[in-house]
Each structure stands twice: as C-alpha cells, then as structure tokens.
mmCIF file of C-alpha atoms in Angstrom:
data_model
loop_
_atom_site.group_PDB
_atom_site.id
_atom_site.type_symbol
_atom_site.label_atom_id
_atom_site.label_comp_id
_atom_site.label_asym_id
_atom_site.label_seq_id
_atom_site.Cartn_x
_atom_site.Cartn_y
_atom_site.Cartn_z
ATOM 1 C CA MET V 1 87.750 80.943 88.915
ATOM 2 C CA LYS V 2 89.565 78.589 90.752
ATOM 3 C CA GLU V 3 93.172 79.688 89.465
ATOM 4 C CA PHE V 4 92.081 83.129 90.262
ATOM 5 C CA ILE V 5 90.828 82.036 94.293
ATOM 6 C CA LYS V 6 94.637 79.552 94.693
ATOM 7 C CA LYS V 7 96.427 82.909 93.574
ATOM 8 C CA HIS V 8 94.414 85.096 95.465
ATOM 9 C CA SER V 9 93.982 83.065 98.862
ATOM 10 C CA LEU V 10 95.553 85.432 101.514
ATOM 11 C CA LEU V 11 93.067 88.367 100.732
ATOM 12 C CA LEU V 12 90.248 85.770 101.709
ATOM 13 C CA PRO V 13 91.326 85.742 105.878
ATOM 14 C CA VAL V 14 92.187 89.131 105.087
ATOM 15 C CA ALA V 15 89.000 90.109 104.128
ATOM 16 C CA ILE V 16 87.503 88.735 106.635
ATOM 17 C CA TYR V 17 89.395 89.940 109.532
ATOM 18 C CA GLY V 18 88.773 93.072 108.770
ATOM 19 C CA ILE V 19 85.365 93.312 108.480
ATOM 20 C CA ILE V 20 86.144 92.040 112.445
ATOM 21 C CA TYR V 21 88.176 94.705 113.171
ATOM 22 C CA MET V 22 85.113 97.305 111.897
ATOM 23 C CA SER V 23 82.552 95.650 113.692
ATOM 24 C CA TRP V 24 84.291 95.312 116.504
ATOM 25 C CA PHE V 25 85.522 99.319 116.047
ATOM 26 C CA ALA V 26 82.581 100.251 115.470
ATOM 27 C CA LEU V 27 80.925 98.254 118.692
ATOM 28 C CA LEU V 28 83.778 100.562 121.106
ATOM 29 C CA GLU V 29 83.215 103.507 119.768
ATOM 30 C CA GLU V 30 79.684 103.064 119.339
ATOM 31 C CA LYS V 31 80.121 101.979 123.457
ATOM 32 C CA VAL V 32 82.262 103.873 125.080
ATOM 33 C CA GLN V 33 80.850 107.624 124.630
ATOM 34 C CA GLU V 34 83.161 109.269 127.195
ATOM 35 C CA PRO V 35 86.564 108.342 128.708
ATOM 36 C CA VAL V 36 86.258 105.739 131.203
ATOM 37 C CA HIS V 37 89.885 105.466 132.191
ATOM 38 C CA ILE V 38 92.277 108.961 131.689
ATOM 39 C CA ILE V 39 95.246 108.288 129.467
ATOM 40 C CA HIS V 40 97.460 111.607 130.726
ATOM 41 C CA SER V 41 101.265 112.224 131.601
ATOM 42 C CA VAL V 42 102.459 114.647 132.526
ATOM 43 C CA ILE V 43 105.093 115.012 129.246
ATOM 44 C CA ASP V 44 101.550 115.903 127.229
ATOM 45 C CA ASP V 45 101.337 118.532 128.677
ATOM 46 C CA PHE V 46 105.560 120.011 127.170
ATOM 47 C CA ILE V 47 104.396 118.758 124.128
ATOM 48 C CA PRO V 48 102.702 122.574 122.146
ATOM 49 C CA PHE V 49 99.886 122.173 119.424
ATOM 50 C CA VAL V 50 101.977 121.867 115.659
ATOM 51 C CA GLU V 51 98.746 121.833 113.253
ATOM 52 C CA VAL V 52 100.758 120.996 110.272
ATOM 53 C CA PHE V 53 101.071 117.897 111.332
ATOM 54 C CA VAL V 54 97.707 117.256 110.121
ATOM 55 C CA VAL V 55 99.451 116.576 106.753
ATOM 56 C CA PRO V 56 100.932 113.199 107.521
ATOM 57 C CA TYR V 57 98.582 112.677 110.255
ATOM 58 C CA PHE V 58 95.774 111.847 106.919
ATOM 59 C CA LEU V 59 98.988 110.360 105.113
ATOM 60 C CA TRP V 60 98.754 108.006 107.274
ATOM 61 C CA PHE V 61 95.385 106.536 105.455
ATOM 62 C CA ALA V 62 97.337 106.489 102.137
ATOM 63 C CA PHE V 63 100.513 105.186 103.883
ATOM 64 C CA VAL V 64 99.468 102.192 105.477
ATOM 65 C CA ALA V 65 97.562 101.091 102.089
ATOM 66 C CA PHE V 66 99.899 101.889 99.501
ATOM 67 C CA PHE V 67 102.434 99.763 100.902
ATOM 68 C CA GLY V 68 99.575 96.657 102.169
ATOM 69 C CA ILE V 69 99.160 96.847 98.388
ATOM 70 C CA TYR V 70 102.489 96.876 96.546
ATOM 71 C CA PHE V 71 103.504 94.317 98.530
ATOM 72 C CA TYR V 72 100.772 91.916 98.287
ATOM 73 C CA PHE V 73 101.918 92.168 94.532
ATOM 74 C CA LYS V 74 105.253 92.658 94.698
ATOM 75 C CA ASP V 75 106.272 89.758 97.251
ATOM 76 C CA ARG V 76 103.582 87.879 98.981
ATOM 77 C CA GLU V 77 105.860 86.498 102.269
ATOM 78 C CA ASP V 78 106.532 90.476 102.878
ATOM 79 C CA PHE V 79 103.088 90.394 102.704
ATOM 80 C CA LYS V 80 102.196 88.013 105.050
ATOM 81 C CA LYS V 81 104.642 89.267 107.565
ATOM 82 C CA LEU V 82 102.971 92.402 106.991
ATOM 83 C CA ALA V 83 99.583 91.021 107.795
ATOM 84 C CA ILE V 84 100.395 89.275 111.135
ATOM 85 C CA ASN V 85 102.057 92.509 112.367
ATOM 86 C CA LEU V 86 99.469 94.710 112.047
ATOM 87 C CA ALA V 87 96.972 91.824 113.310
ATOM 88 C CA PHE V 88 98.292 91.150 116.495
ATOM 89 C CA GLY V 89 98.791 95.415 116.771
ATOM 90 C CA MET V 90 95.239 95.328 115.727
ATOM 91 C CA THR V 91 94.212 92.965 118.010
ATOM 92 C CA ALA V 92 95.294 94.097 120.893
ATOM 93 C CA PHE V 93 94.374 97.054 120.986
ATOM 94 C CA LEU V 94 90.620 96.020 120.526
ATOM 95 C CA ILE V 95 91.181 93.899 123.316
ATOM 96 C CA ILE V 96 92.967 96.381 125.612
ATOM 97 C CA SER V 97 89.913 99.202 124.825
ATOM 98 C CA THR V 98 87.322 96.089 125.552
ATOM 99 C CA LEU V 99 88.379 95.630 128.907
ATOM 100 C CA PHE V 100 90.217 98.692 129.623
ATOM 101 C CA PRO V 101 87.915 101.631 128.007
ATOM 102 C CA ASN V 102 89.408 104.858 127.433
ATOM 103 C CA GLY V 103 90.600 107.897 126.205
ATOM 104 C CA HIS V 104 91.858 111.538 126.363
ATOM 105 C CA GLU V 105 91.605 115.246 127.148
ATOM 106 C CA LEU V 106 93.777 116.603 125.486
ATOM 107 C CA ARG V 107 92.339 118.708 122.824
ATOM 108 C CA LEU V 108 92.381 122.324 122.610
ATOM 109 C CA GLU V 109 89.230 123.703 122.697
ATOM 110 C CA VAL V 110 90.697 127.270 121.510
ATOM 111 C CA PHE V 111 92.546 126.963 119.121
ATOM 112 C CA PRO V 112 96.128 129.788 118.998
ATOM 113 C CA ARG V 113 95.660 130.273 115.054
ATOM 114 C CA ASP V 114 93.518 130.228 112.383
ATOM 115 C CA ASN V 115 94.806 128.849 108.904
ATOM 116 C CA ILE V 116 93.878 125.749 106.467
ATOM 117 C CA PHE V 117 95.655 123.080 109.041
ATOM 118 C CA THR V 118 93.582 124.512 111.720
ATOM 119 C CA ASP V 119 91.350 123.506 110.256
ATOM 120 C CA MET V 120 91.732 120.261 109.121
ATOM 121 C CA VAL V 121 91.915 119.416 112.437
ATOM 122 C CA LYS V 122 88.808 120.666 113.799
ATOM 123 C CA HIS V 123 87.236 118.637 111.386
ATOM 124 C CA LEU V 124 88.907 115.772 112.147
ATOM 125 C CA TYR V 125 88.125 115.952 115.834
ATOM 126 C CA THR V 126 84.537 116.131 114.432
ATOM 127 C CA ILE V 127 84.980 112.410 113.087
ATOM 128 C CA ASP V 128 87.491 111.227 115.052
ATOM 129 C CA THR V 129 86.340 110.397 118.621
ATOM 130 C CA PRO V 130 88.860 110.635 121.955
ATOM 131 C CA THR V 131 87.986 107.412 123.063
ATOM 132 C CA ASN V 132 89.748 104.508 122.554
ATOM 133 C CA ILE V 133 93.098 105.249 121.928
ATOM 134 C CA LEU V 134 95.692 103.032 123.455
ATOM 135 C CA PRO V 135 97.282 102.101 121.786
ATOM 136 C CA SER V 136 97.890 103.815 118.591
ATOM 137 C CA ILE V 137 96.985 102.549 115.594
ATOM 138 C CA HIS V 138 98.348 105.943 113.704
ATOM 139 C CA VAL V 139 102.097 104.865 115.984
ATOM 140 C CA TYR V 140 101.660 100.692 115.668
ATOM 141 C CA ASN V 141 100.261 100.295 111.751
ATOM 142 C CA THR V 142 103.751 102.394 111.599
ATOM 143 C CA LEU V 143 106.143 100.907 112.363
ATOM 144 C CA CYS V 144 104.705 97.960 110.901
ATOM 145 C CA ILE V 145 105.614 99.701 107.221
ATOM 146 C CA TYR V 146 108.449 100.968 108.396
ATOM 147 C CA HIS V 147 109.979 98.076 110.077
ATOM 148 C CA GLY V 148 108.382 96.206 106.596
ATOM 149 C CA VAL V 149 109.875 98.301 104.518
ATOM 150 C CA LYS V 150 113.682 98.724 105.882
ATOM 151 C CA ASN V 151 113.663 94.461 105.775
ATOM 152 C CA SER V 152 112.140 93.931 102.678
ATOM 153 C CA ALA V 153 114.614 92.955 99.715
ATOM 154 C CA LEU V 154 112.574 95.096 97.473
ATOM 155 C CA PHE V 155 114.425 98.520 98.705
ATOM 156 C CA ARG V 156 117.029 97.086 99.861
ATOM 157 C CA ASN V 157 119.102 99.128 97.376
ATOM 158 C CA LYS V 158 116.379 102.300 97.096
ATOM 159 C CA LYS V 159 117.796 105.002 99.204
ATOM 160 C CA VAL V 160 115.235 107.500 98.247
ATOM 161 C CA TRP V 161 112.644 104.707 98.757
ATOM 162 C CA ARG V 162 114.078 104.046 102.335
ATOM 163 C CA GLY V 163 114.787 107.295 103.249
ATOM 164 C CA ALA V 164 111.224 108.684 102.244
ATOM 165 C CA THR V 165 109.591 106.039 104.318
ATOM 166 C CA SER V 166 111.522 106.830 107.268
ATOM 167 C CA LEU V 167 110.487 110.821 107.430
ATOM 168 C CA LEU V 168 107.053 109.885 106.460
ATOM 169 C CA ALA V 169 106.882 107.170 109.346
ATOM 170 C CA TRP V 170 108.608 109.394 111.796
ATOM 171 C CA SER V 171 106.130 112.240 110.885
ATOM 172 C CA ILE V 172 103.206 110.810 111.446
ATOM 173 C CA ILE V 173 104.137 109.724 114.924
ATOM 174 C CA ALA V 174 104.873 112.636 116.031
ATOM 175 C CA SER V 175 102.013 114.007 114.771
ATOM 176 C CA THR V 176 100.075 111.837 117.085
ATOM 177 C CA VAL V 177 101.075 114.189 119.700
ATOM 178 C CA PHE V 178 101.304 117.569 118.225
ATOM 179 C CA LEU V 179 97.467 117.197 117.325
ATOM 180 C CA LYS V 180 96.218 116.328 120.592
ATOM 181 C CA GLN V 181 95.374 112.764 119.472
ATOM 182 C CA HIS V 182 96.954 111.059 121.509
ATOM 183 C CA SER V 183 98.364 110.984 125.090
ATOM 184 C CA ILE V 184 102.755 109.885 124.624
ATOM 185 C CA ILE V 185 101.045 106.931 126.753
ATOM 186 C CA ASP V 186 99.626 105.481 123.487
ATOM 187 C CA VAL V 187 102.926 106.201 121.755
ATOM 188 C CA PHE V 188 105.119 104.025 124.393
ATOM 189 C CA LEU V 189 102.490 101.144 124.050
ATOM 190 C CA ALA V 190 102.909 101.334 120.629
ATOM 191 C CA PHE V 191 106.165 100.732 120.995
ATOM 192 C CA ALA V 192 106.261 98.268 123.510
ATOM 193 C CA LEU V 193 103.851 95.961 121.322
ATOM 194 C CA GLU V 194 105.513 96.706 118.254
ATOM 195 C CA ILE V 195 109.551 95.584 118.722
ATOM 196 C CA PRO V 196 108.488 91.861 119.813
ATOM 197 C CA MET V 197 106.543 91.554 116.936
ATOM 198 C CA TYR V 198 109.294 92.656 114.845
ATOM 199 C CA MET V 199 112.230 90.807 116.476
ATOM 200 C CA LEU V 200 110.163 88.005 116.215
ATOM 201 C CA LEU V 201 108.595 88.176 112.608
ATOM 202 C CA TYR V 202 112.335 90.002 110.922
ATOM 203 C CA LYS V 203 115.327 89.481 112.843
ATOM 204 C CA GLY V 204 114.486 86.173 114.394
ATOM 205 C CA VAL V 205 113.603 84.545 110.731
ATOM 206 C CA SER V 206 116.476 86.052 109.829
ATOM 207 C CA LEU V 207 118.854 84.417 112.703
ATOM 208 C CA LYS V 208 116.588 81.084 111.936
ATOM 209 C CA PHE V 209 117.820 81.543 108.501
ATOM 210 C CA ARG V 210 121.285 82.011 108.860
ATOM 211 C CA SER V 211 122.024 79.181 111.167
ATOM 212 C CA ILE V 212 120.460 76.758 108.595
ATOM 213 C CA LYS V 213 122.695 78.429 105.805
ATOM 214 C CA GLU V 214 125.910 77.986 108.507
ATOM 215 C CA LYS V 215 124.826 73.972 109.144
ATOM 216 C CA SER V 216 124.565 73.637 105.833
ATOM 217 C CA GLN V 217 127.867 75.316 104.516
ATOM 218 C CA MET V 218 129.791 73.333 107.413
ATOM 219 C CA GLU V 219 128.235 69.587 106.300
ATOM 220 C CA THR V 220 129.679 70.423 102.537
ATOM 221 C CA MET V 221 133.044 71.469 103.913
#
C-alpha cells in the first residue's frame, strides 16, 4: 500500500482539486440561473450555426480524459505540466465567474434544420446552461492538451498523432462558437490566459535547459 501511494502520489492533489472545482462550479450553476453580465460581440452575429460541430464538441470530454491519463502513465513530467496548466485556467474561470457572473443570449430558439445533429444540440442545451461561460473551458483545456502533445517527446516522431490532435483540437475550438455555446470573446480570453502559461511551462523550461546545457559545454571546452 505504501509503495502504491508513493508511486501514485500525484493522484491525491488531482482528486482534491477535482472535488473543489466541481463543488465550486455546481455552486455557481445553482447561484447564477440567469446571465447577470451578457457576453456578446458583433462578430457573434456573423458566425453561422453549424450543428455538425456538436460531434467534436462532445468529443472534448474523451479528448481531455484520454491525454490526461496517457501522460500520467507515460511521462509524469508532461502530466505535471498539463495538470498545472489545466488547474490555472479552470481556477481563473471559477474566480471570474464568481466575481463577474456572466452568460450569453446566443442560442437559437428555432433551428434551421431538423436532423440528428440538431437533436444532439437540443440535448446539449438542456444539460448545459448559458451561464458561467467566460472564458471558455472547452477552448482553454483544448489548448492545454494541444500544447502538451505538441511539446511532448512522446509524440515528436508521431506525425499522424500530432496531426489528428491538431485537427480535433481546432474543431473543438470552432465548435464552441458554431453551436452558439460561447461568444467569440470567451474564445479570445481562453487564448489570452493559455498563451502566457504555455510560454512559462514549455518555452521557459526549454530556454532554461538550453542555457544550462550551453554553459556546461563551455566549461568542458
């Protein structure tokens, strides 16, 4: 048992954070029944409704879970970076939603078509409220996975995996606005939060390692 706990010590803080996040989020959903601050951009009015994007939207759940588990068992350092990245954005989302209760009024009341994809969107609308949307966690977490895969040695020579990950990631990001689940503002803020974290976690570590390596090489000359 001690060996198991030592080997999987990272699971405890992840589990604790998961409980805190879900509890806080549930409280926000209960408290904010109607949007207090409406998030809207004129750009939103020009984005068409494309119901087929409900497929990558729902694939997001498996996308995040799969790579989270994969990194945990294959490379703990990659997992730590991913976990820190995810926790930062999700915590920022909770704080913003608490201090600035928000939502949107973009959802369609009448759908332009009737098919299996619109039926899936109707179901999505019933299980997900149009409140607490800033920034888009769908977008932020997708960017975390995308950057994690892009910078992992595990996928350095796996072009098919990298390509498939990129295609799905950008499809998920696009789905948030094509399904009228988010304003383009939610997407932009997700990028604004993730890019600095990406530079800190991946580029900063890379530059530091390179500096140490070059210094070591100079000393051996």
